[in-house]
Amino acid sequence: MLAALAMLLFASNYTVLCYATGGLETMLQTALLTLALLSAYRLNGAAPGSVLSPALLSLTLAGAVLTHPDSALPAAIILGWVFAGTLRREGKWRARLALLVPIG
């Protein structure tokens, strides 16, 4: 009960309400990184030959980095995760090729 009251008081605070969306690029960055994580998750479990997921992943990561340069670190982590999944699934040479060509 006390936690719910604290959340209600925090959410109804005027300062929190005014500055919650103050950095509008942060909301776009969060949305793009979330979409990139979703496409990376789908890409790691995708059947070979899927071109849509790598294209969506690269576009969302590029948009996130262009929106906020701090997204380069999460983008590198996401790309490493996709590379490791491709390496595990397809083998060494196909994974190296996947870095250059979106082959799924």
Tab-separated table of N, CA and C in Angstrom:
chain	number	residue	atom	x	y	z
A	1	MET	N	0.822	-1.192	0.000
A	1	MET	CA	0.000	0.000	0.000
A	1	MET	C	0.873	1.265	0.000
A	2	LEU	N	1.940	1.218	0.781
A	2	LEU	CA	2.827	2.372	0.866
A	2	LEU	C	3.544	2.598	-0.458
A	3	ALA	N	3.914	1.510	-1.135
A	3	ALA	CA	4.587	1.629	-2.430
A	3	ALA	C	3.640	2.225	-3.473
A	4	ALA	N	2.385	1.836	-3.450
A	4	ALA	CA	1.403	2.380	-4.392
A	4	ALA	C	1.195	3.872	-4.145
A	5	LEU	N	1.174	4.274	-2.879
A	5	LEU	CA	1.030	5.688	-2.549
A	5	LEU	C	2.255	6.478	-3.024
A	6	ALA	N	3.436	5.908	-2.844
A	6	ALA	CA	4.654	6.584	-3.306
A	6	ALA	C	4.649	6.731	-4.825
A	7	MET	N	4.214	5.706	-5.537
A	7	MET	CA	4.135	5.793	-6.997
A	7	MET	C	3.113	6.841	-7.431
A	8	LEU	N	1.990	6.910	-6.755
A	8	LEU	CA	0.963	7.897	-7.086
A	8	LEU	C	1.471	9.316	-6.841
A	9	LEU	N	2.138	9.535	-5.721
A	9	LEU	CA	2.687	10.859	-5.436
A	9	LEU	C	3.780	11.235	-6.432
A	10	PHE	N	4.618	10.274	-6.817
A	10	PHE	CA	5.665	10.544	-7.802
A	10	PHE	C	5.064	10.871	-9.161
A	11	ALA	N	4.057	10.103	-9.586
A	11	ALA	CA	3.456	10.313	-10.906
A	11	ALA	C	2.646	11.604	-10.971
A	12	SER	N	2.160	12.076	-9.846
A	12	SER	CA	1.364	13.307	-9.860
A	12	SER	C	2.192	14.552	-9.522
A	13	ASN	N	3.494	14.396	-9.354
A	13	ASN	CA	4.373	15.515	-9.070
A	13	ASN	C	4.487	16.403	-10.311
A	14	TYR	N	4.347	17.702	-10.138
A	14	TYR	CA	4.354	18.641	-11.257
A	14	TYR	C	5.694	18.621	-12.005
A	15	THR	N	6.791	18.561	-11.296
A	15	THR	CA	8.109	18.562	-11.931
A	15	THR	C	8.309	17.310	-12.771
A	16	VAL	N	7.897	16.181	-12.264
A	16	VAL	CA	8.022	14.929	-13.011
A	16	VAL	C	7.161	14.989	-14.266
A	17	LEU	N	5.947	15.523	-14.136
A	17	LEU	CA	5.050	15.621	-15.292
A	17	LEU	C	5.603	16.569	-16.359
A	18	CYS	N	6.227	17.650	-15.955
A	18	CYS	CA	6.740	18.628	-16.921
A	18	CYS	C	7.978	18.129	-17.650
A	19	TYR	N	8.858	17.444	-16.954
A	19	TYR	CA	10.130	17.062	-17.543
A	19	TYR	C	10.217	15.585	-17.920
A	20	ALA	N	9.122	14.863	-17.875
A	20	ALA	CA	9.145	13.433	-18.220
A	20	ALA	C	9.493	13.221	-19.687
A	21	THR	N	9.045	14.128	-20.537
A	21	THR	CA	9.338	14.001	-21.970
A	21	THR	C	10.211	15.165	-22.427
A	22	GLY	N	11.032	15.690	-21.550
A	22	GLY	CA	11.867	16.838	-21.887
A	22	GLY	C	12.881	16.545	-22.976
A	23	GLY	N	13.530	15.398	-22.920
A	23	GLY	CA	14.480	15.017	-23.963
A	23	GLY	C	13.764	14.137	-24.966
A	24	LEU	N	13.160	14.735	-25.953
A	24	LEU	CA	12.319	13.966	-26.865
A	24	LEU	C	13.111	12.952	-27.685
A	25	GLU	N	14.387	13.208	-27.926
A	25	GLU	CA	15.165	12.235	-28.685
A	25	GLU	C	15.401	10.968	-27.881
A	26	THR	N	15.330	11.073	-26.562
A	26	THR	CA	15.520	9.902	-25.722
A	26	THR	C	14.389	8.906	-25.918
A	27	MET	N	13.169	9.393	-26.064
A	27	MET	CA	12.034	8.496	-26.295
A	27	MET	C	12.165	7.798	-27.649
A	28	LEU	N	12.595	8.523	-28.670
A	28	LEU	CA	12.793	7.920	-29.986
A	28	LEU	C	13.933	6.910	-29.936
A	29	GLN	N	15.001	7.243	-29.223
A	29	GLN	CA	16.132	6.319	-29.082
A	29	GLN	C	15.678	5.036	-28.395
A	30	THR	N	14.897	5.152	-27.353
A	30	THR	CA	14.404	3.980	-26.637
A	30	THR	C	13.524	3.125	-27.532
A	31	ALA	N	12.657	3.757	-28.299
A	31	ALA	CA	11.781	3.011	-29.201
A	31	ALA	C	12.589	2.294	-30.281
A	32	LEU	N	13.581	2.973	-30.846
A	32	LEU	CA	14.385	2.354	-31.900
A	32	LEU	C	15.235	1.205	-31.362
A	33	LEU	N	15.810	1.366	-30.180
A	33	LEU	CA	16.607	0.282	-29.604
A	33	LEU	C	15.732	-0.908	-29.218
A	34	THR	N	14.515	-0.643	-28.771
A	34	THR	CA	13.593	-1.732	-28.466
A	34	THR	C	13.203	-2.486	-29.731
A	35	LEU	N	12.933	-1.749	-30.807
A	35	LEU	CA	12.626	-2.381	-32.087
A	35	LEU	C	13.824	-3.163	-32.614
A	36	ALA	N	15.021	-2.637	-32.412
A	36	ALA	CA	16.233	-3.342	-32.839
A	36	ALA	C	16.415	-4.636	-32.047
A	37	LEU	N	16.132	-4.605	-30.756
A	37	LEU	CA	16.223	-5.827	-29.952
A	37	LEU	C	15.207	-6.859	-30.416
A	38	LEU	N	14.003	-6.411	-30.758
A	38	LEU	CA	12.984	-7.323	-31.252
A	38	LEU	C	13.413	-7.952	-32.574
A	39	SER	N	13.949	-7.130	-33.491
A	39	SER	CA	14.377	-7.709	-34.759
A	39	SER	C	15.597	-8.602	-34.593
A	40	ALA	N	16.489	-8.289	-33.657
A	40	ALA	CA	17.638	-9.162	-33.405
A	40	ALA	C	17.173	-10.494	-32.817
A	41	TYR	N	16.185	-10.442	-31.955
A	41	TYR	CA	15.632	-11.684	-31.384
A	41	TYR	C	15.003	-12.538	-32.478
A	42	ARG	N	14.248	-11.899	-33.357
A	42	ARG	CA	13.640	-12.638	-34.470
A	42	ARG	C	14.701	-13.150	-35.434
A	43	LEU	N	15.735	-12.366	-35.651
A	43	LEU	CA	16.795	-12.756	-36.578
A	43	LEU	C	17.575	-13.958	-36.067
A	44	ASN	N	17.786	-14.028	-34.765
A	44	ASN	CA	18.520	-15.159	-34.202
A	44	ASN	C	17.741	-16.456	-34.316
A	45	GLY	N	16.421	-16.373	-34.419
A	45	GLY	CA	15.621	-17.583	-34.572
A	45	GLY	C	15.035	-17.733	-35.957
A	46	ALA	N	15.447	-16.885	-36.897
A	46	ALA	CA	14.843	-16.894	-38.228
A	46	ALA	C	15.376	-18.020	-39.086
A	47	ALA	N	14.556	-18.383	-40.051
A	47	ALA	CA	14.984	-19.379	-41.034
A	47	ALA	C	15.949	-18.716	-42.009
A	48	PRO	N	16.888	-19.466	-42.565
A	48	PRO	CA	17.816	-18.885	-43.543
A	48	PRO	C	17.065	-18.320	-44.746
A	49	GLY	N	17.561	-17.225	-45.262
A	49	GLY	CA	16.961	-16.604	-46.436
A	49	GLY	C	16.078	-15.419	-46.121
A	50	SER	N	15.846	-15.144	-44.852
A	50	SER	CA	15.022	-14.003	-44.466
A	50	SER	C	15.831	-12.722	-44.614
A	51	VAL	N	15.345	-11.801	-45.427
A	51	VAL	CA	16.071	-10.559	-45.676
A	51	VAL	C	15.444	-9.394	-44.912
A	52	LEU	N	14.198	-9.523	-44.523
A	52	LEU	CA	13.499	-8.420	-43.875
A	52	LEU	C	14.073	-8.110	-42.488
A	53	SER	N	14.359	-9.116	-41.696
A	53	SER	CA	14.867	-8.872	-40.346
A	53	SER	C	16.227	-8.186	-40.320
A	54	PRO	N	17.214	-8.596	-41.128
A	54	PRO	CA	18.488	-7.863	-41.117
A	54	PRO	C	18.341	-6.431	-41.603
A	55	ALA	N	17.472	-6.204	-42.585
A	55	ALA	CA	17.265	-4.841	-43.078
A	55	ALA	C	16.617	-3.979	-42.002
A	56	LEU	N	15.614	-4.532	-41.316
A	56	LEU	CA	14.960	-3.781	-40.239
A	56	LEU	C	15.930	-3.517	-39.100
A	57	LEU	N	16.763	-4.507	-38.785
A	57	LEU	CA	17.749	-4.331	-37.720
A	57	LEU	C	18.734	-3.225	-38.063
A	58	SER	N	19.265	-3.239	-39.274
A	58	SER	CA	20.247	-2.225	-39.637
A	58	SER	C	19.630	-0.837	-39.709
A	59	LEU	N	18.405	-0.736	-40.195
A	59	LEU	CA	17.747	0.578	-40.254
A	59	LEU	C	17.437	1.126	-38.866
A	60	THR	N	16.963	0.277	-37.975
A	60	THR	CA	16.648	0.766	-36.632
A	60	THR	C	17.906	1.121	-35.847
A	61	LEU	N	18.973	0.336	-36.005
A	61	LEU	CA	20.219	0.679	-35.307
A	61	LEU	C	20.833	1.956	-35.869
A	62	ALA	N	20.767	2.123	-37.195
A	62	ALA	CA	21.277	3.359	-37.785
A	62	ALA	C	20.457	4.556	-37.314
A	63	GLY	N	19.155	4.395	-37.256
A	63	GLY	CA	18.306	5.479	-36.762
A	63	GLY	C	18.576	5.809	-35.310
A	64	ALA	N	18.814	4.775	-34.496
A	64	ALA	CA	19.106	5.008	-33.080
A	64	ALA	C	20.429	5.747	-32.904
A	65	VAL	N	21.444	5.356	-33.678
A	65	VAL	CA	22.753	6.024	-33.563
A	65	VAL	C	22.662	7.455	-34.091
A	66	LEU	N	21.905	7.673	-35.140
A	66	LEU	CA	21.742	9.038	-35.652
A	66	LEU	C	20.916	9.903	-34.708
A	67	THR	N	19.974	9.301	-34.007
A	67	THR	CA	19.158	10.048	-33.053
A	67	THR	C	19.968	10.450	-31.834
A	68	HIS	N	20.723	9.507	-31.323
A	68	HIS	CA	21.509	9.751	-30.110
A	68	HIS	C	22.809	8.963	-30.231
A	69	PRO	N	23.959	9.619	-30.351
A	69	PRO	CA	25.224	8.899	-30.565
A	69	PRO	C	25.571	7.901	-29.460
A	70	ASP	N	24.968	8.047	-28.288
A	70	ASP	CA	25.214	7.091	-27.210
A	70	ASP	C	24.672	5.704	-27.535
A	71	SER	N	23.876	5.593	-28.582
A	71	SER	CA	23.321	4.295	-28.975
A	71	SER	C	24.346	3.404	-29.645
A	72	ALA	N	25.535	3.905	-29.895
A	72	ALA	CA	26.553	3.089	-30.556
A	72	ALA	C	26.947	1.886	-29.697
A	73	LEU	N	27.009	2.051	-28.396
A	73	LEU	CA	27.369	0.936	-27.528
A	73	LEU	C	26.296	-0.150	-27.523
A	74	PRO	N	25.010	0.182	-27.288
A	74	PRO	CA	23.994	-0.875	-27.390
A	74	PRO	C	23.919	-1.482	-28.791
A	75	ALA	N	24.156	-0.679	-29.821
A	75	ALA	CA	24.140	-1.209	-31.192
A	75	ALA	C	25.246	-2.225	-31.383
A	76	ALA	N	26.425	-1.956	-30.859
A	76	ALA	CA	27.535	-2.909	-30.973
A	76	ALA	C	27.230	-4.198	-30.214
A	77	ILE	N	26.591	-4.076	-29.062
A	77	ILE	CA	26.227	-5.263	-28.279
A	77	ILE	C	25.182	-6.086	-29.023
A	78	ILE	N	24.187	-5.425	-29.596
A	78	ILE	CA	23.136	-6.129	-30.347
A	78	ILE	C	23.731	-6.807	-31.573
A	79	LEU	N	24.607	-6.119	-32.298
A	79	LEU	CA	25.235	-6.722	-33.471
A	79	LEU	C	26.125	-7.895	-33.085
A	80	GLY	N	26.808	-7.800	-31.959
A	80	GLY	CA	27.609	-8.930	-31.476
A	80	GLY	C	26.742	-10.130	-31.139
A	81	TRP	N	25.588	-9.876	-30.567
A	81	TRP	CA	24.651	-10.948	-30.236
A	81	TRP	C	24.146	-11.633	-31.506
A	82	VAL	N	23.812	-10.825	-32.514
A	82	VAL	CA	23.346	-11.387	-33.784
A	82	VAL	C	24.476	-12.166	-34.463
A	83	PHE	N	25.680	-11.621	-34.424
A	83	PHE	CA	26.832	-12.308	-35.027
A	83	PHE	C	27.085	-13.638	-34.328
A	84	ALA	N	27.008	-13.660	-33.002
A	84	ALA	CA	27.222	-14.903	-32.260
A	84	ALA	C	26.133	-15.922	-32.575
A	85	GLY	N	24.894	-15.460	-32.709
A	85	GLY	CA	23.812	-16.379	-33.067
A	85	GLY	C	23.979	-16.941	-34.461
A	86	THR	N	24.411	-16.094	-35.396
A	86	THR	CA	24.652	-16.567	-36.762
A	86	THR	C	25.835	-17.519	-36.793
A	87	LEU	N	26.852	-17.230	-36.021
A	87	LEU	CA	28.021	-18.103	-35.938
A	87	LEU	C	27.638	-19.469	-35.382
A	88	ARG	N	26.818	-19.473	-34.364
A	88	ARG	CA	26.387	-20.728	-33.754
A	88	ARG	C	25.488	-21.522	-34.713
A	89	ARG	N	24.625	-20.819	-35.425
A	89	ARG	CA	23.643	-21.478	-36.285
A	89	ARG	C	24.218	-21.890	-37.638
A	90	GLU	N	25.002	-21.017	-38.257
A	90	GLU	CA	25.402	-21.220	-39.647
A	90	GLU	C	26.859	-21.635	-39.840
A	91	GLY	N	27.702	-21.342	-38.913
A	91	GLY	CA	29.114	-21.657	-39.087
A	91	GLY	C	29.937	-20.406	-39.330
A	92	LYS	N	31.262	-20.593	-39.330
A	92	LYS	CA	32.190	-19.460	-39.333
A	92	LYS	C	32.112	-18.606	-40.595
A	93	TRP	N	32.147	-19.199	-41.774
A	93	TRP	CA	32.213	-18.410	-43.001
A	93	TRP	C	30.901	-17.698	-43.293
A	94	ARG	N	29.803	-18.344	-43.040
A	94	ARG	CA	28.507	-17.705	-43.285
A	94	ARG	C	28.299	-16.529	-42.314
A	95	ALA	N	28.768	-16.660	-41.086
A	95	ALA	CA	28.634	-15.581	-40.117
A	95	ALA	C	29.483	-14.380	-40.523
A	96	ARG	N	30.670	-14.630	-41.046
A	96	ARG	CA	31.502	-13.516	-41.512
A	96	ARG	C	30.858	-12.825	-42.705
A	97	LEU	N	30.246	-13.600	-43.586
A	97	LEU	CA	29.553	-13.025	-44.731
A	97	LEU	C	28.327	-12.239	-44.292
A	98	ALA	N	27.686	-12.673	-43.200
A	98	ALA	CA	26.480	-11.993	-42.698
A	98	ALA	C	26.788	-10.584	-42.220
A	99	LEU	N	28.034	-10.303	-41.874
A	99	LEU	CA	28.392	-8.949	-41.472
A	99	LEU	C	28.382	-8.004	-42.670
A	100	LEU	N	28.606	-8.533	-43.842
A	100	LEU	CA	28.687	-7.705	-45.049
A	100	LEU	C	27.387	-7.675	-45.847
A	101	VAL	N	26.692	-8.799	-45.890
A	101	VAL	CA	25.493	-8.944	-46.710
A	101	VAL	C	24.358	-9.431	-45.822
A	102	PRO	N	23.194	-8.800	-45.855
A	102	PRO	CA	22.073	-9.285	-45.020
A	102	PRO	C	21.499	-10.584	-45.573
A	103	ILE	N	22.024	-11.715	-45.103
A	103	ILE	CA	21.582	-13.001	-45.633
A	103	ILE	C	20.685	-13.765	-44.675
A	104	GLY	N	20.535	-13.282	-43.447
A	104	GLY	CA	19.629	-13.913	-42.511
A	104	GLY	C	20.084	-15.163	-41.875
